[in-house]
mmCIF file of C-alpha atoms in Angstrom:
data_model
loop_
_atom_site.group_PDB
_atom_site.id
_atom_site.type_symbol
_atom_site.label_atom_id
_atom_site.label_comp_id
_atom_site.label_asym_id
_atom_site.label_seq_id
_atom_site.Cartn_x
_atom_site.Cartn_y
_atom_site.Cartn_z
ATOM 1 C CA MET A 58 -0.111 0.273 0.289
ATOM 2 C CA THR A 59 0.887 3.622 -1.112
ATOM 3 C CA TYR A 60 -0.478 6.595 -2.311
ATOM 4 C CA PRO A 61 -2.634 6.218 -4.639
ATOM 5 C CA PRO A 62 -1.051 7.427 -8.296
ATOM 6 C CA LEU A 63 -2.623 10.460 -8.574
ATOM 7 C CA ILE A 64 -1.279 11.677 -5.289
ATOM 8 C CA GLN A 65 1.972 10.368 -5.102
ATOM 9 C CA LYS A 66 2.230 12.041 -8.678
ATOM 10 C CA LEU A 67 1.925 15.527 -7.070
ATOM 11 C CA ILE A 68 4.247 14.216 -3.873
ATOM 12 C CA ASP A 69 6.880 13.631 -6.636
ATOM 13 C CA LEU A 70 6.360 17.137 -8.787
ATOM 14 C CA PHE A 71 6.850 19.367 -5.454
ATOM 15 C CA SER A 72 9.493 17.008 -4.423
ATOM 16 C CA LYS A 73 11.717 18.955 -6.823
ATOM 17 C CA PHE A 74 10.453 22.468 -5.440
ATOM 18 C CA PRO A 75 13.659 23.894 -3.479
ATOM 19 C CA THR A 76 13.732 23.243 0.223
ATOM 20 C CA VAL A 77 11.139 20.410 -0.014
ATOM 21 C CA GLY A 78 11.685 17.068 0.762
ATOM 22 C CA PRO A 79 9.189 14.262 0.377
ATOM 23 C CA ARG A 80 7.705 14.571 3.855
ATOM 24 C CA THR A 81 6.646 17.962 3.506
ATOM 25 C CA ALA A 82 6.017 17.343 -0.031
ATOM 26 C CA THR A 83 3.196 14.704 1.176
ATOM 27 C CA ARG A 84 2.050 17.430 3.705
ATOM 28 C CA LEU A 85 1.214 20.042 0.877
ATOM 29 C CA VAL A 86 -1.059 17.787 -1.193
ATOM 30 C CA PHE A 87 -2.727 16.568 2.288
ATOM 31 C CA TYR A 88 -3.272 20.312 2.414
ATOM 32 C CA LEU A 89 -4.374 20.652 -1.039
ATOM 33 C CA LEU A 90 -6.996 17.719 -0.660
ATOM 34 C CA ARG A 91 -8.307 19.108 2.042
ATOM 35 C CA SER A 92 -8.313 22.835 0.377
ATOM 36 C CA SER A 93 -12.269 23.669 -0.673
ATOM 37 C CA LYS A 94 -12.228 23.475 -4.404
ATOM 38 C CA GLY A 95 -12.907 27.036 -4.475
ATOM 39 C CA GLU A 96 -9.197 27.477 -3.618
ATOM 40 C CA ILE A 97 -7.492 24.940 -5.343
ATOM 41 C CA GLU A 98 -9.289 26.989 -8.659
ATOM 42 C CA GLU A 99 -8.030 29.913 -7.081
ATOM 43 C CA LEU A 100 -4.335 28.679 -6.455
ATOM 44 C CA ILE A 101 -4.306 27.126 -10.515
ATOM 45 C CA LYS A 102 -5.216 30.511 -11.864
ATOM 46 C CA SER A 103 -1.781 32.509 -10.278
ATOM 47 C CA ILE A 104 0.426 29.413 -11.440
ATOM 48 C CA SER A 105 -1.181 30.059 -14.642
ATOM 49 C CA ALA A 106 -0.900 33.387 -14.759
ATOM 50 C CA LEU A 107 2.613 33.451 -14.091
ATOM 51 C CA LYS A 108 3.350 32.174 -16.775
ATOM 52 C CA GLN A 109 1.137 33.834 -18.789
ATOM 53 C CA GLU A 110 1.471 37.704 -17.719
ATOM 54 C CA ILE A 111 4.700 37.968 -15.828
ATOM 55 C CA LYS A 112 7.325 39.681 -18.815
ATOM 56 C CA ILE A 113 11.364 39.778 -18.776
ATOM 57 C CA CYS A 114 12.976 42.495 -18.670
ATOM 58 C CA PRO A 115 15.226 42.956 -21.637
ATOM 59 C CA PHE A 116 18.001 45.353 -19.514
ATOM 60 C CA CYS A 117 18.138 43.585 -15.497
ATOM 61 C CA PHE A 118 16.432 40.666 -16.391
ATOM 62 C CA ASN A 119 13.696 41.543 -13.800
ATOM 63 C CA PHE A 120 11.031 39.819 -13.461
ATOM 64 C CA PHE A 121 7.525 42.286 -14.022
ATOM 65 C CA GLU A 122 4.013 42.365 -15.217
ATOM 66 C CA GLY A 123 1.899 45.500 -16.490
ATOM 67 C CA GLU A 124 2.443 47.365 -20.192
ATOM 68 C CA GLY A 125 5.767 48.525 -21.107
ATOM 69 C CA GLU A 126 8.775 46.851 -22.470
ATOM 70 C CA LEU A 127 11.213 47.505 -19.205
ATOM 71 C CA CYS A 128 10.352 46.790 -16.166
ATOM 72 C CA GLN A 129 9.266 49.866 -13.290
ATOM 73 C CA ILE A 130 12.760 50.193 -12.209
ATOM 74 C CA CYS A 131 14.402 50.303 -15.517
ATOM 75 C CA ALA A 132 11.558 52.614 -16.636
ATOM 76 C CA ASP A 133 12.178 54.952 -13.938
ATOM 77 C CA PRO A 134 13.496 58.671 -15.886
ATOM 78 C CA SER A 135 14.205 59.523 -11.845
ATOM 79 C CA ARG A 136 16.616 56.341 -11.452
ATOM 80 C CA ASP A 137 20.373 57.627 -11.456
ATOM 81 C CA LYS A 138 21.707 55.875 -15.022
ATOM 82 C CA THR A 139 24.955 56.292 -13.862
ATOM 83 C CA LEU A 140 25.114 53.541 -11.530
ATOM 84 C CA LEU A 141 24.870 49.324 -12.049
ATOM 85 C CA CYS A 142 24.454 47.287 -9.048
ATOM 86 C CA ILE A 143 24.852 43.488 -10.232
ATOM 87 C CA VAL A 144 23.070 41.094 -8.019
ATOM 88 C CA GLU A 145 22.937 37.374 -7.952
ATOM 89 C CA LYS A 146 18.938 36.782 -8.484
ATOM 90 C CA GLU A 147 15.750 38.580 -7.612
ATOM 91 C CA SER A 148 15.742 38.072 -4.165
ATOM 92 C CA ASP A 149 18.639 40.435 -3.597
ATOM 93 C CA LEU A 150 17.063 43.430 -6.246
ATOM 94 C CA ILE A 151 13.751 44.351 -3.845
ATOM 95 C CA SER A 152 15.842 43.016 -0.122
ATOM 96 C CA ILE A 153 18.105 46.247 -1.540
ATOM 97 C CA GLU A 154 15.015 48.215 -2.546
ATOM 98 C CA LYS A 155 14.182 47.692 1.126
ATOM 99 C CA THR A 156 16.779 49.992 1.953
ATOM 100 C CA LYS A 157 15.727 52.948 -0.113
ATOM 101 C CA LYS A 158 18.865 53.618 0.101
ATOM 102 C CA TYR A 159 19.698 53.107 -3.565
ATOM 103 C CA ASN A 160 18.295 54.700 -6.758
ATOM 104 C CA GLY A 161 20.752 52.974 -9.970
ATOM 105 C CA LEU A 162 19.639 50.613 -12.207
ATOM 106 C CA TYR A 163 20.451 47.083 -11.550
ATOM 107 C CA PHE A 164 21.281 43.883 -13.179
ATOM 108 C CA ILE A 165 20.730 40.191 -12.075
ATOM 109 C CA LEU A 166 22.992 37.798 -12.926
ATOM 110 C CA GLY A 167 21.146 34.379 -12.685
ATOM 111 C CA GLY A 168 23.287 32.429 -10.131
ATOM 112 C CA THR A 169 27.175 32.364 -9.033
ATOM 113 C CA VAL A 170 30.469 30.337 -10.266
ATOM 114 C CA SER A 171 32.267 28.109 -8.062
ATOM 115 C CA THR A 172 35.023 27.660 -10.387
ATOM 116 C CA LEU A 173 35.817 28.966 -13.305
ATOM 117 C CA LYS A 174 35.183 26.710 -15.487
ATOM 118 C CA LYS A 175 34.110 27.095 -18.994
ATOM 119 C CA GLU A 176 29.985 25.407 -18.563
ATOM 120 C CA ASP A 177 30.576 27.084 -15.039
ATOM 121 C CA ILE A 178 30.184 30.684 -16.108
ATOM 122 C CA LYS A 179 28.081 30.041 -19.016
ATOM 123 C CA LYS A 180 24.981 29.648 -16.755
ATOM 124 C CA ILE A 181 25.608 33.225 -15.259
ATOM 125 C CA ARG A 182 24.926 35.890 -17.608
ATOM 126 C CA THR A 183 28.557 37.737 -17.931
ATOM 127 C CA GLU A 184 28.246 38.316 -21.628
ATOM 128 C CA GLU A 185 24.295 39.855 -21.116
ATOM 129 C CA LEU A 186 26.283 41.894 -18.520
ATOM 130 C CA LEU A 187 29.330 43.502 -20.732
ATOM 131 C CA GLU A 188 26.574 43.626 -23.502
ATOM 132 C CA ARG A 189 24.082 46.047 -21.341
ATOM 133 C CA ILE A 190 27.588 47.900 -20.053
ATOM 134 C CA LYS A 191 28.415 49.272 -23.471
ATOM 135 C CA ASN A 192 25.492 49.667 -25.243
ATOM 136 C CA PRO A 193 22.633 50.554 -22.792
ATOM 137 C CA GLU A 194 20.247 51.778 -25.358
ATOM 138 C CA LYS A 195 20.552 48.822 -27.584
ATOM 139 C CA PHE A 196 18.557 46.948 -24.755
ATOM 140 C CA GLY A 197 15.659 49.935 -23.452
ATOM 141 C CA ILE A 198 17.681 52.473 -21.411
ATOM 142 C CA SER A 199 18.480 55.961 -22.860
ATOM 143 C CA GLN A 200 21.104 58.699 -21.829
ATOM 144 C CA ALA A 201 22.706 56.134 -19.491
ATOM 145 C CA ASP A 202 26.654 56.395 -19.227
ATOM 146 C CA PHE A 203 27.420 53.512 -15.693
ATOM 147 C CA LYS A 204 30.335 55.647 -13.604
ATOM 148 C CA GLU A 205 30.703 53.269 -11.089
ATOM 149 C CA LEU A 206 29.273 49.085 -11.004
ATOM 150 C CA ILE A 207 28.731 47.706 -7.549
ATOM 151 C CA ILE A 208 29.411 44.316 -7.297
ATOM 152 C CA ALA A 209 27.356 43.144 -5.078
ATOM 153 C CA THR A 210 26.629 39.181 -4.666
ATOM 154 C CA ASN A 211 27.048 37.423 -1.766
ATOM 155 C CA PRO A 212 29.704 37.366 0.730
ATOM 156 C CA THR A 213 29.604 33.462 0.894
ATOM 157 C CA THR A 214 32.364 31.092 -0.942
ATOM 158 C CA GLU A 215 30.279 31.178 -4.297
ATOM 159 C CA GLY A 216 29.377 34.594 -3.784
ATOM 160 C CA GLU A 217 33.550 36.267 -3.574
ATOM 161 C CA ALA A 218 34.840 33.455 -6.628
ATOM 162 C CA THR A 219 32.056 35.657 -8.741
ATOM 163 C CA ALA A 220 32.270 38.865 -7.700
ATOM 164 C CA LEU A 221 36.358 37.985 -7.924
ATOM 165 C CA TYR A 222 35.739 36.890 -11.653
ATOM 166 C CA LEU A 223 33.428 39.801 -12.434
ATOM 167 C CA GLU A 224 35.983 41.867 -11.185
ATOM 168 C CA ARG A 225 38.494 40.485 -14.040
ATOM 169 C CA ILE A 226 35.893 40.767 -16.832
ATOM 170 C CA LEU A 227 34.843 44.665 -16.389
ATOM 171 C CA LYS A 228 38.225 45.817 -15.620
ATOM 172 C CA PRO A 229 38.665 46.908 -19.085
ATOM 173 C CA LEU A 230 35.736 49.064 -19.237
ATOM 174 C CA ASN A 231 37.630 51.784 -17.402
ATOM 175 C CA LYS A 232 35.248 52.254 -14.509
ATOM 176 C CA LYS A 233 35.169 52.362 -10.586
ATOM 177 C CA ILE A 234 33.828 49.020 -9.795
ATOM 178 C CA THR A 235 32.645 48.523 -5.850
ATOM 179 C CA ARG A 236 31.628 46.152 -3.892
ATOM 180 C CA LEU A 237 28.945 45.840 -0.746
ATOM 181 C CA GLY A 238 30.556 47.502 2.289
ATOM 182 C CA ARG A 239 31.481 44.613 5.014
ATOM 183 C CA GLY A 240 28.569 44.933 7.217
ATOM 184 C CA LEU A 241 27.161 41.987 6.030
ATOM 185 C CA PRO A 242 28.309 39.188 8.062
ATOM 186 C CA VAL A 243 30.484 36.302 6.584
ATOM 187 C CA GLY A 244 28.848 33.372 5.100
ATOM 188 C CA GLY A 245 25.540 34.935 5.212
ATOM 189 C CA GLU A 246 22.708 35.348 2.191
ATOM 190 C CA LEU A 247 22.292 39.357 1.640
ATOM 191 C CA GLU A 248 19.132 37.751 1.820
ATOM 192 C CA TYR A 249 18.755 37.025 5.452
ATOM 193 C CA ALA A 250 20.080 40.367 6.616
ATOM 194 C CA ASP A 251 18.403 43.169 8.306
ATOM 195 C CA GLU A 252 18.158 46.314 6.156
ATOM 196 C CA GLU A 253 19.493 48.289 8.804
ATOM 197 C CA THR A 254 23.008 46.266 8.092
ATOM 198 C CA LEU A 255 22.398 45.770 4.235
ATOM 199 C CA SER A 256 21.696 50.122 4.830
ATOM 200 C CA SER A 257 24.807 50.488 5.909
ATOM 201 C CA ALA A 258 26.600 47.660 3.470
ATOM 202 C CA LEU A 259 25.635 50.721 0.717
ATOM 203 C CA GLU A 260 26.957 53.100 2.183
ATOM 204 C CA SER A 261 30.272 51.710 3.187
ATOM 205 C CA ARG A 262 30.740 50.740 -0.575
ATOM 206 C CA LYS A 263 34.036 50.647 -1.653
ATOM 207 C CA MET B 178 9.623 48.073 -5.184
ATOM 208 C CA THR B 179 9.119 45.061 -3.527
ATOM 209 C CA TYR B 180 7.080 41.606 -6.172
ATOM 210 C CA PRO B 181 4.581 42.249 -8.968
ATOM 211 C CA PRO B 182 1.182 41.666 -7.540
ATOM 212 C CA LEU B 183 0.499 38.595 -9.688
ATOM 213 C CA ILE B 184 3.892 37.151 -7.241
ATOM 214 C CA GLN B 185 3.082 38.764 -4.089
ATOM 215 C CA LYS B 186 -0.300 36.751 -4.360
ATOM 216 C CA LEU B 187 1.443 33.829 -5.450
ATOM 217 C CA ILE B 188 3.843 33.931 -3.135
ATOM 218 C CA ASP B 189 0.480 34.777 -0.305
ATOM 219 C CA LEU B 190 -1.008 31.276 -1.408
ATOM 220 C CA PHE B 191 2.602 29.311 -0.488
ATOM 221 C CA SER B 192 2.371 31.186 2.654
ATOM 222 C CA LYS B 193 -0.671 29.486 3.719
ATOM 223 C CA PHE B 194 0.576 25.306 2.955
ATOM 224 C CA PRO B 195 1.785 23.826 6.268
ATOM 225 C CA THR B 196 5.926 24.674 6.587
ATOM 226 C CA VAL B 197 5.982 27.039 4.205
ATOM 227 C CA GLY B 198 7.063 30.751 5.192
ATOM 228 C CA PRO B 199 7.263 33.571 3.649
ATOM 229 C CA ARG B 200 10.957 33.026 2.099
ATOM 230 C CA THR B 201 10.352 29.282 1.645
ATOM 231 C CA ALA B 202 7.148 31.237 -0.693
ATOM 232 C CA THR B 203 8.874 33.262 -2.644
ATOM 233 C CA ARG B 204 11.551 30.223 -3.429
ATOM 234 C CA LEU B 205 8.770 28.133 -4.830
ATOM 235 C CA VAL B 206 7.343 30.858 -7.257
ATOM 236 C CA PHE B 207 10.888 31.917 -8.315
ATOM 237 C CA TYR B 208 10.995 27.916 -9.304
ATOM 238 C CA LEU B 209 7.897 28.063 -11.147
ATOM 239 C CA LEU B 210 8.490 31.176 -12.854
ATOM 240 C CA ARG B 211 12.242 29.275 -13.547
ATOM 241 C CA SER B 212 10.350 26.411 -14.993
ATOM 242 C CA SER B 213 8.794 25.582 -18.379
ATOM 243 C CA LYS B 214 5.753 25.687 -19.973
ATOM 244 C CA GLY B 215 5.310 22.239 -19.900
ATOM 245 C CA GLU B 216 6.423 21.610 -16.604
ATOM 246 C CA ILE B 217 4.103 24.415 -15.406
ATOM 247 C CA GLU B 218 1.311 22.729 -17.329
ATOM 248 C CA GLU B 219 2.002 19.408 -15.696
ATOM 249 C CA LEU B 220 1.819 20.940 -12.429
ATOM 250 C CA ILE B 221 -1.629 22.322 -12.564
ATOM 251 C CA LYS B 222 -2.987 19.273 -14.554
ATOM 252 C CA SER B 223 -2.308 17.358 -11.349
ATOM 253 C CA ILE B 224 -3.090 19.691 -9.314
ATOM 254 C CA SER B 225 -6.718 19.639 -11.184
ATOM 255 C CA ALA B 226 -6.915 16.087 -11.065
ATOM 256 C CA LEU B 227 -6.546 15.178 -7.543
ATOM 257 C CA LYS B 228 -9.681 17.377 -6.540
ATOM 258 C CA GLN B 229 -11.952 15.395 -9.213
ATOM 259 C CA GLU B 230 -10.484 12.577 -9.199
ATOM 260 C CA ILE B 231 -9.517 11.123 -5.473
ATOM 261 C CA LYS B 232 -12.592 9.883 -3.830
ATOM 262 C CA ILE B 233 -12.713 9.668 -0.002
ATOM 263 C CA CYS B 234 -13.673 6.282 1.004
ATOM 264 C CA PRO B 235 -17.147 6.198 2.936
ATOM 265 C CA PHE B 236 -16.004 3.887 5.468
ATOM 266 C CA CYS B 237 -12.369 4.560 7.063
ATOM 267 C CA PHE B 238 -12.135 7.936 4.815
ATOM 268 C CA ASN B 239 -9.110 7.451 3.334
ATOM 269 C CA PHE B 240 -8.426 9.008 0.315
ATOM 270 C CA PHE B 241 -8.481 6.687 -2.974
ATOM 271 C CA GLU B 242 -8.903 6.887 -6.912
ATOM 272 C CA GLY B 243 -10.657 4.666 -9.368
ATOM 273 C CA GLU B 244 -13.384 2.245 -9.797
ATOM 274 C CA GLY B 245 -15.608 0.954 -6.894
ATOM 275 C CA GLU B 246 -17.070 2.794 -4.036
ATOM 276 C CA LEU B 247 -14.710 2.041 -1.335
ATOM 277 C CA CYS B 248 -10.475 2.805 -1.071
ATOM 278 C CA GLN B 249 -8.577 -0.740 -2.307
ATOM 279 C CA ILE B 250 -8.120 -1.595 1.802
ATOM 280 C CA CYS B 251 -11.249 -1.532 2.296
ATOM 281 C CA ALA B 252 -12.756 -3.181 -0.427
ATOM 282 C CA ASP B 253 -9.714 -6.353 -0.171
ATOM 283 C CA PRO B 254 -11.740 -9.570 0.738
ATOM 284 C CA SER B 255 -9.132 -10.529 2.638
ATOM 285 C CA ARG B 256 -8.665 -8.387 4.861
ATOM 286 C CA ASP B 257 -9.524 -9.566 8.537
ATOM 287 C CA LYS B 258 -12.604 -7.640 9.831
ATOM 288 C CA THR B 259 -11.809 -8.676 13.169
ATOM 289 C CA LEU B 260 -9.006 -5.804 13.626
ATOM 290 C CA LEU B 261 -10.147 -1.924 13.544
ATOM 291 C CA CYS B 262 -6.648 -0.172 13.567
ATOM 292 C CA ILE B 263 -8.123 3.670 14.322
ATOM 293 C CA VAL B 264 -5.193 6.428 13.276
ATOM 294 C CA GLU B 265 -5.550 10.303 13.053
ATOM 295 C CA LYS B 266 -4.289 10.939 9.749
ATOM 296 C CA GLU B 267 -3.466 8.929 6.305
ATOM 297 C CA SER B 268 0.500 9.486 6.177
ATOM 298 C CA ASP B 269 0.176 7.145 10.012
ATOM 299 C CA LEU B 270 -2.151 4.521 7.919
ATOM 300 C CA ILE B 271 0.303 4.370 5.156
ATOM 301 C CA SER B 272 3.789 4.052 7.853
ATOM 302 C CA ILE B 273 1.268 0.844 9.598
ATOM 303 C CA GLU B 274 0.757 -0.510 6.297
ATOM 304 C CA LYS B 275 4.065 -0.408 5.645
ATOM 305 C CA THR B 276 5.588 -2.378 8.473
ATOM 306 C CA LYS B 277 3.067 -5.368 6.149
ATOM 307 C CA LYS B 278 1.871 -6.471 9.709
ATOM 308 C CA TYR B 279 -1.266 -5.008 9.882
ATOM 309 C CA ASN B 280 -4.727 -6.553 7.717
ATOM 310 C CA GLY B 281 -7.316 -5.473 9.880
ATOM 311 C CA LEU B 282 -9.146 -2.320 8.247
ATOM 312 C CA TYR B 283 -7.976 1.324 9.495
ATOM 313 C CA PHE B 284 -10.401 4.462 10.561
ATOM 314 C CA ILE B 285 -9.238 7.836 10.084
ATOM 315 C CA LEU B 286 -9.766 10.138 12.815
ATOM 316 C CA GLY B 287 -8.339 13.509 10.623
ATOM 317 C CA GLY B 288 -6.111 15.062 14.077
ATOM 318 C CA THR B 289 -6.766 14.470 17.130
ATOM 319 C CA VAL B 290 -8.169 16.955 20.447
ATOM 320 C CA SER B 291 -5.876 18.377 23.027
ATOM 321 C CA THR B 292 -8.526 19.619 25.779
ATOM 322 C CA LEU B 293 -11.945 17.830 25.412
ATOM 323 C CA LYS B 294 -13.569 21.178 25.016
ATOM 324 C CA LYS B 295 -16.887 20.261 22.464
ATOM 325 C CA GLU B 296 -15.454 22.214 20.246
ATOM 326 C CA ASP B 297 -12.391 21.155 19.609
ATOM 327 C CA ILE B 298 -13.912 16.743 19.997
ATOM 328 C CA LYS B 299 -16.022 17.770 16.932
ATOM 329 C CA LYS B 300 -13.129 18.314 14.590
ATOM 330 C CA ILE B 301 -12.700 14.959 14.987
ATOM 331 C CA ARG B 302 -14.619 12.225 13.523
ATOM 332 C CA THR B 303 -16.097 10.642 16.986
ATOM 333 C CA GLU B 304 -19.332 9.645 15.718
ATOM 334 C CA GLU B 305 -18.606 8.570 12.872
ATOM 335 C CA LEU B 306 -16.397 6.033 14.401
ATOM 336 C CA LEU B 307 -19.169 4.573 16.247
ATOM 337 C CA GLU B 308 -21.413 4.464 13.972
ATOM 338 C CA ARG B 309 -18.925 2.808 11.908
ATOM 339 C CA ILE B 310 -17.661 -0.320 14.811
ATOM 340 C CA LYS B 311 -21.995 -0.849 15.348
ATOM 341 C CA ASN B 312 -23.155 -0.489 11.501
ATOM 342 C CA PRO B 313 -20.282 -1.343 9.579
ATOM 343 C CA GLU B 314 -22.561 -2.755 6.329
ATOM 344 C CA LYS B 315 -24.312 0.512 5.892
ATOM 345 C CA PHE B 316 -20.967 2.031 5.641
ATOM 346 C CA GLY B 317 -19.858 -0.822 2.513
ATOM 347 C CA ILE B 318 -18.652 -3.119 4.116
ATOM 348 C CA SER B 319 -19.833 -6.611 4.974
ATOM 349 C CA GLN B 320 -19.690 -9.318 7.480
ATOM 350 C CA ALA B 321 -17.555 -7.172 10.209
ATOM 351 C CA ASP B 322 -17.408 -7.863 13.432
ATOM 352 C CA PHE B 323 -14.787 -6.028 15.181
ATOM 353 C CA LYS B 324 -13.416 -7.824 18.365
ATOM 354 C CA GLU B 325 -10.668 -5.544 18.640
ATOM 355 C CA LEU B 326 -10.021 -1.784 18.323
ATOM 356 C CA ILE B 327 -6.392 -0.704 18.178
ATOM 357 C CA ILE B 328 -5.674 3.024 19.043
ATOM 358 C CA ALA B 329 -2.868 3.807 16.771
ATOM 359 C CA THR B 330 -2.578 7.416 17.603
ATOM 360 C CA ASN B 331 0.630 9.044 17.779
ATOM 361 C CA PRO B 332 2.427 9.343 20.965
ATOM 362 C CA THR B 333 2.451 13.397 21.716
ATOM 363 C CA THR B 334 0.565 14.806 24.349
ATOM 364 C CA GLU B 335 -2.515 15.253 21.900
ATOM 365 C CA GLY B 336 -2.231 11.758 20.736
ATOM 366 C CA GLU B 337 -2.573 10.359 24.686
ATOM 367 C CA ALA B 338 -5.424 13.111 25.605
ATOM 368 C CA THR B 339 -7.073 12.167 22.172
ATOM 369 C CA ALA B 340 -6.656 8.248 22.912
ATOM 370 C CA LEU B 341 -7.936 8.177 26.296
ATOM 371 C CA TYR B 342 -10.383 9.967 25.481
ATOM 372 C CA LEU B 343 -11.300 6.978 22.595
ATOM 373 C CA GLU B 344 -10.571 4.429 25.154
ATOM 374 C CA ARG B 345 -13.231 6.403 27.164
ATOM 375 C CA ILE B 346 -15.975 6.641 24.410
ATOM 376 C CA LEU B 347 -14.885 2.929 23.142
ATOM 377 C CA LYS B 348 -15.516 1.234 26.611
ATOM 378 C CA PRO B 349 -19.470 0.666 25.943
ATOM 379 C CA LEU B 350 -18.948 -1.711 23.104
ATOM 380 C CA ASN B 351 -17.566 -4.358 25.561
ATOM 381 C CA LYS B 352 -14.704 -4.764 22.643
ATOM 382 C CA LYS B 353 -10.988 -5.518 23.596
ATOM 383 C CA ILE B 354 -9.127 -2.246 22.662
ATOM 384 C CA THR B 355 -5.178 -1.616 22.041
ATOM 385 C CA ARG B 356 -2.703 1.009 22.328
ATOM 386 C CA LEU B 357 0.383 0.249 19.900
ATOM 387 C CA GLY B 358 3.630 -0.856 21.986
ATOM 388 C CA ARG B 359 5.786 1.767 23.943
ATOM 389 C CA GLY B 360 8.371 0.634 21.376
ATOM 390 C CA LEU B 361 8.186 3.892 19.863
ATOM 391 C CA PRO B 362 10.322 7.310 21.595
ATOM 392 C CA VAL B 363 7.528 9.529 23.669
ATOM 393 C CA GLY B 364 7.091 12.858 22.048
ATOM 394 C CA GLY B 365 7.850 11.838 18.532
ATOM 395 C CA GLU B 366 6.105 11.093 15.896
ATOM 396 C CA LEU B 367 4.224 8.211 14.075
ATOM 397 C CA GLU B 368 4.573 9.114 10.539
ATOM 398 C CA TYR B 369 9.094 9.744 11.559
ATOM 399 C CA ALA B 370 9.311 6.327 13.051
ATOM 400 C CA ASP B 371 10.951 3.304 11.217
ATOM 401 C CA GLU B 372 9.489 0.277 9.986
ATOM 402 C CA GLU B 373 11.453 -1.758 12.352
ATOM 403 C CA THR B 374 10.423 0.407 15.575
ATOM 404 C CA LEU B 375 6.897 0.335 14.338
ATOM 405 C CA SER B 376 6.670 -3.049 13.443
ATOM 406 C CA SER B 377 7.683 -3.953 17.506
ATOM 407 C CA ALA B 378 5.429 -1.742 17.940
ATOM 408 C CA LEU B 379 2.887 -2.889 16.528
ATOM 409 C CA GLU B 380 3.563 -6.887 17.971
ATOM 410 C CA SER B 381 3.912 -5.582 21.769
ATOM 411 C CA ARG B 382 0.727 -3.560 21.432
ATOM 412 C CA LYS B 383 -1.466 -4.979 24.301
#
């Protein structure tokens, strides 16, 4: 006796989610089984809408919805177009935005490199980053002239390796390259830093 | 700057799931955003099928799919219809089935009571349990004559309170009432016990 195939199938699908093991997946499925028809429909509608209505910004690679070609940040004329902040992932961008201490543009790398092997480097958007710094207007950003590139990777081993690699490939562009100040606890994750710590890290960048 | 409304909406929905907080919910949503269209469709199909095709057994309250009125266990003529094992939830039934040491029927309570307040007791299926023990044929089980009722609640505070309450309401039926043997570590959860421990607990029931 195991679970009915349909239940087992959904347990397997949920088990693929990050941080979800088979036991948690089982709990999630039983939660759904106990939910009302309306709640299930709401969930399905919400998941479907995600793929249909969420767009990726051609400049910074952030997810956004609504009219327009660019995301809300890239489309905002009041943002400082001399600053570009390079982050690992979308939630890091949100964390920095919440500090309200940064008014420049962003670029989402989409990951980190742990080794400098070619197949590893291909996983992050380094080519795309270089293209956007050199020709921002090609990607919808007019009147941009980046003077400072802020490497805001996480203070983890992979984040550090990525930062060192980025510094090397960005150096030939002859721009000011900065890193987030070491107010951040080493070994931690940017996503978990409180806004105060992240604020001071932004201010003490050098 | 926060997440786009559609993303935030799904984060909120996932946050309602058991063991999922807002941060995990965010990770799940970003995992979905990175998934292919095919993977999303598979997930949606699987969630929809759950509500449409999964039925609840009228006797034991377990989930099942397929033809027939009863679940596979209740419909199986080779099961011993003198034994009834009362468990808190579906995953406990699965854990006991995996030991292959039990061949009777089950009844799923649907929870535990921590206090003996009326509104608390209403949450578990005690009325339904009594009806099914007295008139199993009314719920699709023919030729059943329960001689032993095994109370297999978890050895937690709530599980113990529930067991004591069940013993009290089952006593007037004049059946043999047993509990799972104390091979189980006190304070643990049945769901997490290894099959060996659970097997000996079944064998040493008294």
